CSV table of C-alpha atoms and ligand atoms in Angstrom, one decimal:
chain,number,residue,atom,x,y,z
Q,1,UNK,CA,59.5,56.1,96.2
Q,2,UNK,CA,60.9,52.8,94.9
Q,3,UNK,CA,58.9,50.3,92.8
Q,4,UNK,CA,58.6,47.8,95.7
Q,5,UNK,CA,56.9,50.4,97.9
Q,6,UNK,CA,54.6,51.4,95.1
Q,7,UNK,CA,53.6,47.7,94.6
Q,8,UNK,CA,53.0,47.3,98.3
Q,9,UNK,CA,50.7,50.4,98.4
Q,10,UNK,CA,48.9,49.9,95.1
Q,11,UNK,CA,48.3,46.2,95.5
Q,12,UNK,CA,47.0,46.7,99.0
Q,13,UNK,CA,44.8,49.5,97.8
Q,14,UNK,CA,43.2,47.3,95.2
Q,15,UNK,CA,42.4,44.3,97.4
Q,16,UNK,CA,38.9,45.5,98.4
Q,17,UNK,CA,37.7,45.2,94.8
Q,18,UNK,CA,36.1,41.7,94.5
Q,19,UNK,CA,35.3,41.9,90.8
Q,20,UNK,CA,38.5,40.3,89.8
Q,21,UNK,CA,38.0,36.6,89.0
Q,22,UNK,CA,39.4,35.6,85.7
Q,23,UNK,CA,36.7,33.0,84.9
Q,24,UNK,CA,35.1,33.3,81.5
Q,25,UNK,CA,38.2,34.3,79.6
Q,26,UNK,CA,39.0,32.7,76.3
Q,27,UNK,CA,42.5,32.1,75.0
Q,28,UNK,CA,43.3,35.2,73.1
Q,29,UNK,CA,45.8,33.7,70.7
Q,30,UNK,CA,43.1,31.4,69.4
Q,31,UNK,CA,39.9,33.5,69.7
Q,32,UNK,CA,41.1,37.0,69.2
Q,33,UNK,CA,43.9,36.4,66.7
Q,34,UNK,CA,46.4,38.1,69.1
Q,35,UNK,CA,49.8,36.5,68.9
Q,36,UNK,CA,52.6,36.5,71.5
Q,37,UNK,CA,53.4,35.2,74.9
Q,38,UNK,CA,50.8,34.6,77.5
Q,39,UNK,CA,48.3,31.8,77.7
Q,40,UNK,CA,44.9,32.7,79.0
Q,41,UNK,CA,43.2,30.6,81.7
Q,42,UNK,CA,40.3,28.3,81.5
Q,43,UNK,CA,37.2,29.4,83.3
Q,44,UNK,CA,37.4,29.5,87.1
Q,45,UNK,CA,41.1,29.0,87.7
Q,46,UNK,CA,42.4,31.1,90.5
Q,47,UNK,CA,45.7,30.3,92.1
Q,48,UNK,CA,45.8,32.3,95.3
Q,49,UNK,CA,43.5,34.0,97.6
Q,50,UNK,CA,43.7,36.9,100.1
Q,51,UNK,CA,43.1,36.2,103.7
Q,52,UNK,CA,39.5,37.2,103.4
Q,53,UNK,CA,38.9,34.8,100.5
Q,54,UNK,CA,39.3,37.0,97.5
Q,55,UNK,CA,41.0,35.9,94.3
Q,56,UNK,CA,44.5,37.3,93.7
Q,57,UNK,CA,45.7,35.2,90.8
Q,58,UNK,CA,46.0,38.3,88.8
Q,59,UNK,CA,48.4,41.1,89.3
Q,60,UNK,CA,45.7,43.2,91.0
Q,61,UNK,CA,46.7,46.7,91.4
Q,62,UNK,CA,45.6,50.3,91.1
Q,63,UNK,CA,47.3,52.6,88.7
Q,64,UNK,CA,47.1,55.2,91.4
Q,65,UNK,CA,45.4,55.4,94.8
Q,66,UNK,CA,45.2,59.1,94.7
Q,67,UNK,CA,41.5,59.9,94.5
Q,68,UNK,CA,39.3,63.0,94.4
Q,69,UNK,CA,36.2,61.2,95.4
Q,70,UNK,CA,35.1,60.5,98.9
Q,71,UNK,CA,33.3,57.2,99.0
Q,72,UNK,CA,32.8,56.5,102.6
Q,73,UNK,CA,33.5,52.7,102.4
Q,74,UNK,CA,36.8,53.1,100.5
Q,75,UNK,CA,40.2,53.3,102.0
Q,76,UNK,CA,41.4,55.4,99.1
Q,77,UNK,CA,38.9,58.2,99.4
Q,78,UNK,CA,40.2,61.7,99.5
Q,79,UNK,CA,39.6,62.1,103.2
Q,80,UNK,CA,41.6,59.0,104.2
Q,81,UNK,CA,45.1,59.5,105.4
Q,82,UNK,CA,46.4,56.4,103.7
Q,83,UNK,CA,49.9,56.6,102.0
Q,84,UNK,CA,49.5,57.5,98.3
Q,85,UNK,CA,51.4,56.2,95.2
Q,86,UNK,CA,51.0,56.1,91.5
Q,87,UNK,CA,52.6,53.9,88.8
Q,88,UNK,CA,53.8,55.1,85.5
Q,89,UNK,CA,52.5,53.2,82.5
Q,90,UNK,CA,56.0,51.9,81.7
Q,91,UNK,CA,56.4,50.6,85.3
Q,92,UNK,CA,53.1,48.7,85.1
Q,93,UNK,CA,53.8,47.3,81.6
Q,94,UNK,CA,57.2,46.0,82.8
Q,95,UNK,CA,55.8,44.6,86.0
Q,96,UNK,CA,53.1,42.7,84.2
Q,97,UNK,CA,55.6,41.3,81.7
Q,98,UNK,CA,58.1,40.3,84.2
Q,99,UNK,CA,55.7,38.8,86.7
Q,100,UNK,CA,54.0,36.9,83.9
Q,101,UNK,CA,57.3,35.5,82.6
Q,102,UNK,CA,58.2,34.4,86.1
Q,103,UNK,CA,54.9,32.7,86.5
Q,104,UNK,CA,53.9,34.8,89.4
Q,105,UNK,CA,50.6,35.9,87.8
Q,106,UNK,CA,48.3,34.9,85.0
Q,107,UNK,CA,46.9,38.2,84.2
Q,108,UNK,CA,46.4,41.8,85.1
Q,109,UNK,CA,43.5,43.5,87.0
Q,110,UNK,CA,43.9,47.2,86.7
Q,111,UNK,CA,41.8,49.9,88.3
Q,112,UNK,CA,42.6,53.3,89.7
Q,113,UNK,CA,41.6,56.0,92.0
Q,114,UNK,CA,40.2,59.0,90.2
Q,115,UNK,CA,43.2,61.3,90.4
Q,116,UNK,CA,42.1,63.5,87.5
Q,117,UNK,CA,39.2,63.8,85.0
Q,118,UNK,CA,37.7,60.3,84.5
Q,119,UNK,CA,38.7,60.3,80.8
Q,120,UNK,CA,42.3,61.1,81.7
Q,121,UNK,CA,42.4,58.2,84.2
Q,122,UNK,CA,40.8,55.8,81.9
Q,123,UNK,CA,43.2,56.7,79.1
Q,124,UNK,CA,46.1,55.7,81.4
Q,125,UNK,CA,44.5,52.3,82.0
Q,126,UNK,CA,43.8,51.8,78.3
Q,127,UNK,CA,47.3,53.0,77.3
Q,128,UNK,CA,48.8,50.4,79.6
Q,129,UNK,CA,46.7,47.6,78.2
Q,130,UNK,CA,47.3,48.7,74.6
Q,131,UNK,CA,51.0,48.8,75.1
Q,132,UNK,CA,51.0,45.3,76.6
Q,133,UNK,CA,49.1,44.0,73.6
Q,134,UNK,CA,50.7,45.9,70.8
Q,135,UNK,CA,54.3,46.4,71.8
Q,136,UNK,CA,54.9,43.6,74.3
Q,137,UNK,CA,52.9,40.9,72.5
Q,138,UNK,CA,51.1,40.1,75.7
Q,139,UNK,CA,48.2,37.8,75.1
Q,140,UNK,CA,47.3,37.0,78.7
Q,141,UNK,CA,44.2,38.1,80.6
Q,142,UNK,CA,43.5,41.7,81.2
Q,143,UNK,CA,40.6,43.1,83.3
Q,144,UNK,CA,40.1,46.8,83.1
Q,145,UNK,CA,38.0,48.8,85.4
Q,146,UNK,CA,35.7,51.4,83.8
Q,147,UNK,CA,36.3,54.5,85.7
Q,148,UNK,CA,33.0,56.1,86.6
Q,149,UNK,CA,32.3,59.0,84.2
Q,150,UNK,CA,34.4,57.7,81.4
Q,151,UNK,CA,33.1,58.7,78.0
Q,152,UNK,CA,31.6,56.3,75.5
Q,153,UNK,CA,34.5,56.5,73.1
Q,154,UNK,CA,37.0,55.3,75.7
Q,155,UNK,CA,34.7,52.6,77.0
Q,156,UNK,CA,34.8,51.2,73.4
Q,157,UNK,CA,38.5,51.6,73.2
Q,158,UNK,CA,39.0,49.8,76.5
Q,159,UNK,CA,37.0,46.7,75.3
Q,160,UNK,CA,39.5,46.4,72.4
Q,161,UNK,CA,42.3,45.6,74.7
Q,162,UNK,CA,40.7,44.0,77.8
Q,163,UNK,CA,39.3,40.5,78.2
Q,164,UNK,CA,36.9,41.8,80.8
Q,165,UNK,CA,35.5,45.2,81.7
Q,166,UNK,CA,33.8,46.1,85.0
Q,167,UNK,CA,32.0,49.1,86.1
Q,168,UNK,CA,31.3,48.8,89.8
Q,169,UNK,CA,27.7,49.6,90.8
Q,170,UNK,CA,28.9,49.5,94.4
Q,171,UNK,CA,25.6,50.3,96.1
Q,172,UNK,CA,22.1,49.1,95.2
Q,173,UNK,CA,20.3,52.5,95.1
Q,174,UNK,CA,21.0,56.1,94.1
Q,175,UNK,CA,19.9,57.1,97.6
Q,176,UNK,CA,22.8,55.1,99.1
Q,177,UNK,CA,25.2,56.3,96.5
Q,178,UNK,CA,24.3,59.9,97.3
Q,179,UNK,CA,24.9,59.2,101.0
Q,180,UNK,CA,28.1,57.1,100.8
Q,181,UNK,CA,29.6,57.9,97.4
Q,182,UNK,CA,28.2,61.4,96.6
Q,183,UNK,CA,30.3,62.0,93.5
Q,184,UNK,CA,29.0,58.8,91.9
Q,185,UNK,CA,25.7,58.3,90.1
Q,186,UNK,CA,23.8,55.1,89.4
Q,187,UNK,CA,22.8,56.5,86.0
Q,188,UNK,CA,26.3,57.1,84.9
Q,189,UNK,CA,27.5,53.6,86.1
Q,190,UNK,CA,24.6,51.8,84.4
Q,191,UNK,CA,25.2,54.0,81.3
Q,192,UNK,CA,28.8,52.6,81.2
Q,193,UNK,CA,27.5,49.0,81.4
Q,194,UNK,CA,25.0,49.7,78.7
Q,195,UNK,CA,27.6,51.2,76.4
Q,196,UNK,CA,29.9,48.2,76.9
Q,197,UNK,CA,27.1,45.7,76.4
Q,198,UNK,CA,26.0,47.5,73.1
Q,199,UNK,CA,29.6,47.7,71.8
Q,200,UNK,CA,30.1,44.0,72.5
Q,201,UNK,CA,26.9,43.1,70.7
Q,202,UNK,CA,27.9,45.2,67.7
Q,203,UNK,CA,31.3,43.5,67.5
Q,204,UNK,CA,29.7,40.1,67.7
Q,205,UNK,CA,27.3,41.0,65.0
Q,206,UNK,CA,30.1,42.3,62.8
Q,207,UNK,CA,32.0,39.0,63.4
Q,208,UNK,CA,29.1,37.1,61.9
Q,209,UNK,CA,29.8,38.9,58.6
Q,210,UNK,CA,33.5,39.6,58.9
Q,211,UNK,CA,35.4,36.9,60.7
Q,212,UNK,CA,38.5,39.0,61.3
Q,213,UNK,CA,36.5,41.4,63.5
Q,214,UNK,CA,38.6,41.9,66.6
Q,215,UNK,CA,37.4,40.8,70.1
Q,216,UNK,CA,35.6,43.2,72.4
Q,217,UNK,CA,36.0,42.2,76.0
Q,218,UNK,CA,35.5,38.5,75.2
Q,219,UNK,CA,35.1,37.6,78.9
Q,220,UNK,CA,32.3,40.1,79.2
Q,221,UNK,CA,31.5,42.5,82.0
Q,222,UNK,CA,31.3,42.1,85.8
Q,223,UNK,CA,30.4,44.4,88.6
Q,224,UNK,CA,30.7,44.6,92.4
Q,225,UNK,CA,28.0,45.3,95.0
Q,226,UNK,CA,29.0,46.1,98.5
Q,227,UNK,CA,26.8,44.4,101.0
Q,228,UNK,CA,26.1,45.8,104.4
Q,229,UNK,CA,27.4,49.3,104.1
Q,230,UNK,CA,23.9,50.6,103.3
Q,231,UNK,CA,20.4,49.8,104.3
Q,232,UNK,CA,19.1,47.9,101.3
Q,233,UNK,CA,17.8,44.4,101.9
Q,234,UNK,CA,18.6,41.2,100.0
Q,235,UNK,CA,15.5,41.5,97.9
Q,236,UNK,CA,16.7,44.8,96.5
Q,237,UNK,CA,20.1,43.4,95.9
Q,238,UNK,CA,19.0,40.2,94.2
Q,239,UNK,CA,16.4,42.1,92.1
Q,240,UNK,CA,19.1,44.5,90.9
Q,241,UNK,CA,21.4,41.6,90.1
Q,242,UNK,CA,18.7,39.9,88.1
Q,243,UNK,CA,18.1,43.1,86.1
Q,244,UNK,CA,21.8,43.5,85.4
Q,245,UNK,CA,22.1,40.0,84.1
Q,246,UNK,CA,19.0,40.4,81.9
Q,247,UNK,CA,19.7,43.9,80.6
Q,248,UNK,CA,23.4,44.0,80.2
Q,249,UNK,CA,24.3,40.4,79.9
Q,250,UNK,CA,26.7,40.7,82.8
Q,251,UNK,CA,28.9,37.6,83.4
Q,252,UNK,CA,29.1,38.1,87.2
Q,253,UNK,CA,27.9,40.2,90.0
Q,254,UNK,CA,30.4,40.0,92.8
Q,255,UNK,CA,29.1,40.6,96.3
Q,256,UNK,CA,31.6,42.2,98.7
Q,257,UNK,CA,30.8,42.1,102.4
Q,258,UNK,CA,31.4,45.6,103.7
Q,259,UNK,CA,34.7,45.6,105.6
Q,260,UNK,CA,34.8,48.4,108.2
Q,261,UNK,CA,38.1,49.8,107.0
Q,262,UNK,CA,40.3,51.0,109.8
Q,263,UNK,CA,38.8,53.7,111.7
Q,264,UNK,CA,37.8,55.0,108.4
Q,265,UNK,CA,37.3,58.8,108.8
Q,266,UNK,CA,39.6,61.7,109.2
Q,267,UNK,CA,42.1,61.2,112.0
Q,268,UNK,CA,40.9,57.6,112.5
Q,269,UNK,CA,37.4,58.7,113.6
Q,270,UNK,CA,34.8,56.3,112.1
Q,271,UNK,CA,32.9,57.8,109.2
Q,272,UNK,CA,29.4,58.6,110.6
Q,273,UNK,CA,27.8,57.6,107.3
Q,274,UNK,CA,28.8,54.0,107.8
Q,275,UNK,CA,27.1,51.4,109.9
Q,276,UNK,CA,28.9,50.4,113.1
Q,277,UNK,CA,29.3,46.7,112.6
Q,278,UNK,CA,31.8,44.4,114.3
Q,279,UNK,CA,33.0,42.7,111.1
Q,280,UNK,CA,32.1,42.0,107.5
Q,281,UNK,CA,28.7,40.2,107.0
Q,282,UNK,CA,30.3,37.2,105.4
Q,283,UNK,CA,27.3,34.8,105.9
Q,284,UNK,CA,25.1,37.3,104.1
Q,285,UNK,CA,27.6,37.6,101.3
Q,286,UNK,CA,27.7,33.8,101.0
Q,287,UNK,CA,23.9,33.5,100.8
Q,288,UNK,CA,23.8,36.3,98.1
Q,289,UNK,CA,26.3,34.3,96.1
Q,290,UNK,CA,24.0,31.2,96.4
Q,291,UNK,CA,21.0,33.3,95.3
Q,292,UNK,CA,23.0,34.6,92.4
Q,293,UNK,CA,23.8,31.1,91.4
Q,294,UNK,CA,20.0,30.4,91.3
Q,295,UNK,CA,19.5,33.4,89.1
Q,296,UNK,CA,22.2,32.4,86.6
Q,297,UNK,CA,22.0,28.7,86.4
Q,298,UNK,CA,18.8,27.5,88.0
Q,299,UNK,CA,16.3,29.7,86.2
Q,300,UNK,CA,14.9,31.3,89.4
Q,301,UNK,CA,13.7,34.8,89.4
Q,302,UNK,CA,14.5,37.3,92.2
Q,303,UNK,CA,10.8,37.3,93.2
Q,304,UNK,CA,10.8,33.5,93.7
Q,305,UNK,CA,14.0,33.5,95.7
Q,306,UNK,CA,12.7,36.2,98.1
Q,307,UNK,CA,9.0,35.8,97.8
Q,308,UNK,CA,7.9,36.3,101.4
Q,309,UNK,CA,10.9,37.9,103.1
Q,310,UNK,CA,13.2,40.7,102.3
Q,311,UNK,CA,16.2,38.8,103.6
Q,312,UNK,CA,17.6,35.4,102.7
Q,313,UNK,CA,17.5,32.7,105.3
Q,314,UNK,CA,20.9,32.8,107.0
Q,315,UNK,CA,20.6,29.1,108.1
Q,316,UNK,CA,19.5,27.5,104.8
Q,317,UNK,CA,20.7,27.8,101.3
Q,318,UNK,CA,18.1,29.7,99.2
Q,319,UNK,CA,17.2,26.7,97.0
Q,320,UNK,CA,16.4,24.5,100.0
Q,321,UNK,CA,14.5,27.4,101.6
Q,322,UNK,CA,12.4,27.8,98.5
Q,323,UNK,CA,11.7,24.0,98.3
Q,324,UNK,CA,10.6,23.9,101.9
Q,325,UNK,CA,8.0,26.6,101.2
Q,326,UNK,CA,6.7,24.7,98.2
Q,327,UNK,CA,6.0,21.1,99.4
Q,328,UNK,CA,3.3,20.9,96.7
Q,329,UNK,CA,6.1,20.8,94.1
Q,330,UNK,CA,7.5,17.6,95.6
Q,331,UNK,CA,8.4,14.8,95.5
Q,332,UNK,CA,9.8,14.9,92.0
Q,333,UNK,CA,9.8,11.5,90.3
Q,334,UNK,CA,13.3,11.2,88.9
Q,335,UNK,CA,12.4,8.8,86.1
Q,336,UNK,CA,10.0,11.3,84.5
Q,337,UNK,CA,10.8,14.8,85.7
Q,338,UNK,CA,11.9,17.3,83.0
Q,339,UNK,CA,15.1,19.4,83.3
Q,340,UNK,CA,13.4,22.4,84.9
Q,341,UNK,CA,11.8,20.2,87.6
Q,342,UNK,CA,15.1,18.5,88.4
Q,343,UNK,CA,16.8,21.9,88.7
Q,344,UNK,CA,14.5,22.8,91.5
Q,345,UNK,CA,15.4,19.8,93.7
Q,346,UNK,CA,17.9,20.6,96.5
Q,347,UNK,CA,20.9,18.5,96.0
Q,348,UNK,CA,20.5,18.2,92.3
Q,349,UNK,CA,22.5,20.7,90.3
Q,350,UNK,CA,22.6,21.7,86.6
Q,351,UNK,CA,25.2,19.1,85.8
Q,352,UNK,CA,23.5,16.2,87.6
Q,353,UNK,CA,20.2,17.2,86.1
Q,354,UNK,CA,21.7,16.8,82.6
Q,355,UNK,CA,23.3,13.5,83.6
Q,356,UNK,CA,20.0,12.2,84.9
Q,357,UNK,CA,18.2,12.9,81.7
Q,358,UNK,CA,21.1,11.5,79.6
Q,359,UNK,CA,21.4,8.3,81.8
Q,360,UNK,CA,17.8,7.4,82.1
Q,361,UNK,CA,17.5,7.1,78.3
Q,362,UNK,CA,19.5,3.9,78.4
Q,363,UNK,CA,18.9,2.5,81.9
Q,364,UNK,CA,16.8,2.8,85.0
Q,365,UNK,CA,18.1,4.9,87.8
Q,366,UNK,CA,18.5,3.9,91.4
Q,367,UNK,CA,19.4,6.0,94.5
Q,368,UNK,CA,23.0,4.6,94.3
Q,369,UNK,CA,23.1,5.5,90.6
Q,370,UNK,CA,22.0,9.0,91.5
Q,371,UNK,CA,24.8,9.4,94.0
Q,372,UNK,CA,27.2,8.3,91.3
Q,373,UNK,CA,25.8,11.0,89.0
Q,374,UNK,CA,26.6,13.7,91.6
Q,375,UNK,CA,23.3,14.0,93.3
Q,376,UNK,CA,23.7,15.0,97.0
Q,377,UNK,CA,21.2,12.5,98.5
Q,378,UNK,CA,21.7,14.0,102.0
Q,379,UNK,CA,19.7,16.9,100.6
Q,380,UNK,CA,17.7,15.4,97.7
Q,381,UNK,CA,16.3,12.5,99.7
Q,382,UNK,CA,13.3,14.5,101.1
Q,383,UNK,CA,12.3,15.8,97.7
Q,384,UNK,CA,12.5,12.8,95.2
Q,385,UNK,CA,11.1,9.4,94.4
Q,386,UNK,CA,12.9,6.9,92.1
Q,387,UNK,CA,10.4,4.6,90.3
Q,388,UNK,CA,7.9,5.4,93.1
Q,389,UNK,CA,10.3,4.6,96.0
Q,390,UNK,CA,11.4,7.2,98.5
Q,391,UNK,CA,14.2,7.4,101.1
Q,392,UNK,CA,12.4,10.0,103.1
Q,393,UNK,CA,9.6,12.6,102.8
Q,394,UNK,CA,8.6,16.1,103.3
Q,395,UNK,CA,5.6,15.4,105.6
Q,396,UNK,CA,7.2,17.6,108.2
Q,397,UNK,CA,9.0,20.5,106.6
Q,398,UNK,CA,10.1,21.8,110.1
Q,399,UNK,CA,11.9,18.6,110.8
Q,400,UNK,CA,13.6,18.7,107.3
Q,401,UNK,CA,14.5,22.3,107.9
Q,402,UNK,CA,16.2,21.4,111.2
Q,403,UNK,CA,18.2,18.6,109.6
Q,404,UNK,CA,19.3,20.6,106.5
Q,405,UNK,CA,20.0,23.8,108.4
Q,406,UNK,CA,22.3,21.8,110.6
Q,407,UNK,CA,24.0,20.1,107.7
Q,408,UNK,CA,24.4,23.3,105.8
Q,409,UNK,CA,25.8,25.2,108.8
Q,410,UNK,CA,25.9,28.5,107.0
Q,411,UNK,CA,29.4,27.6,105.8
Q,412,UNK,CA,31.5,30.2,104.3
Q,413,UNK,CA,32.7,28.4,101.2
Q,414,UNK,CA,31.6,29.9,97.9
Q,415,UNK,CA,29.1,27.7,96.2
Q,416,UNK,CA,31.4,26.4,93.6
Q,417,UNK,CA,29.6,23.1,93.5
Q,418,UNK,CA,26.0,22.3,92.9
Q,419,UNK,CA,23.6,22.6,95.8
B,1,LIG,S1,36.2,56.5,93.4
B,1,LIG,FE1,35.5,56.0,95.4
B,1,LIG,S2,35.7,53.7,95.5
B,1,LIG,FE2,37.0,54.5,93.7
B,1,LIG,S3,39.0,54.8,94.6
B,1,LIG,FE3,37.9,56.7,94.7
B,1,LIG,S4,37.1,56.8,96.8
B,1,LIG,FE4,37.6,54.6,96.3
């Protein structure tokens, strides 16, 4: 098989992994003391996307799509009759180097099917990253997948060469893992996250005393949760995400709407373990990203976001849904409200909250002024007063819900901006 065919198979095989964004990286040549070619990306830059909206700014490939495991939702599972291929380490190193030099990519995302003992597979990924760093002088972004079942020593080794590590939790409960990914265990996956988090903390502590301490996965950890392949509700998912952020300091949880992959089972017969759905639940995925935003930047707890329903409102963003259930918390007076109160107002984000507090130290605010600070008045108008004046009110939450649900439209853009 020639290299072009391998790339086609192994890039396609990797596309269902959503945990690939390069946000959160720091320039290695500055921060980690690594020298050589390759400039890392500022947070959030992604240059291209797959048709279903996933980031492919990295060379995102599997080392091999040969896999012993039989995860029902995965096109690479052992029972799938998909074409198989594997790179050699030298092929991957040379591909990364050449693609980077030609400006095709800004980094490498490397995962693999479990074609052998997990430690053997992980060692291949690590060896590729290590060779890029030590022999090729590559200082660009590297995201390595932690293969489920990898030993602690190799997790610690992986973090030496990667900017980001990710162990995919995949499904929210052990029960679902047992049904859909019977060779995987939540305990093992969480153990890998814990090991990576502890190693990172140790390196950071060492760096406080010895400045030359090398980096350990400076862009942190991420994980992926598949949404809609199993029966868990949004409350279980958001609660789990909240715990992962708290316990392991994860940078991101990526939600991946379950894609019913082609006829899935042996001989094209759908796998009976999977739900029969017409397409990926993209609106649900979108709402989960918004809820995740509330967890990470707006100081909401999972219990607050889903206090009286196990599912997020599909017609309203979760912050507006929360506000409409708490009319007693509004209106918020903009000239006096503290940061936490401002954060709770639909249409006022973290950045505009900070700008409001900063600006009102030197001058009075007006509705026009708020607009210039980035406040989305179309939303915020029902929830605020400015020096006692109001544009609208919350006297009839059902009316407001109708207006905001229409204007939100359950769009499918990721919440890159404040809401
Ligand atoms: S371990 Fe499961 S999810 Fe990973 S490649 Fe194998 S079958 Fe797919």
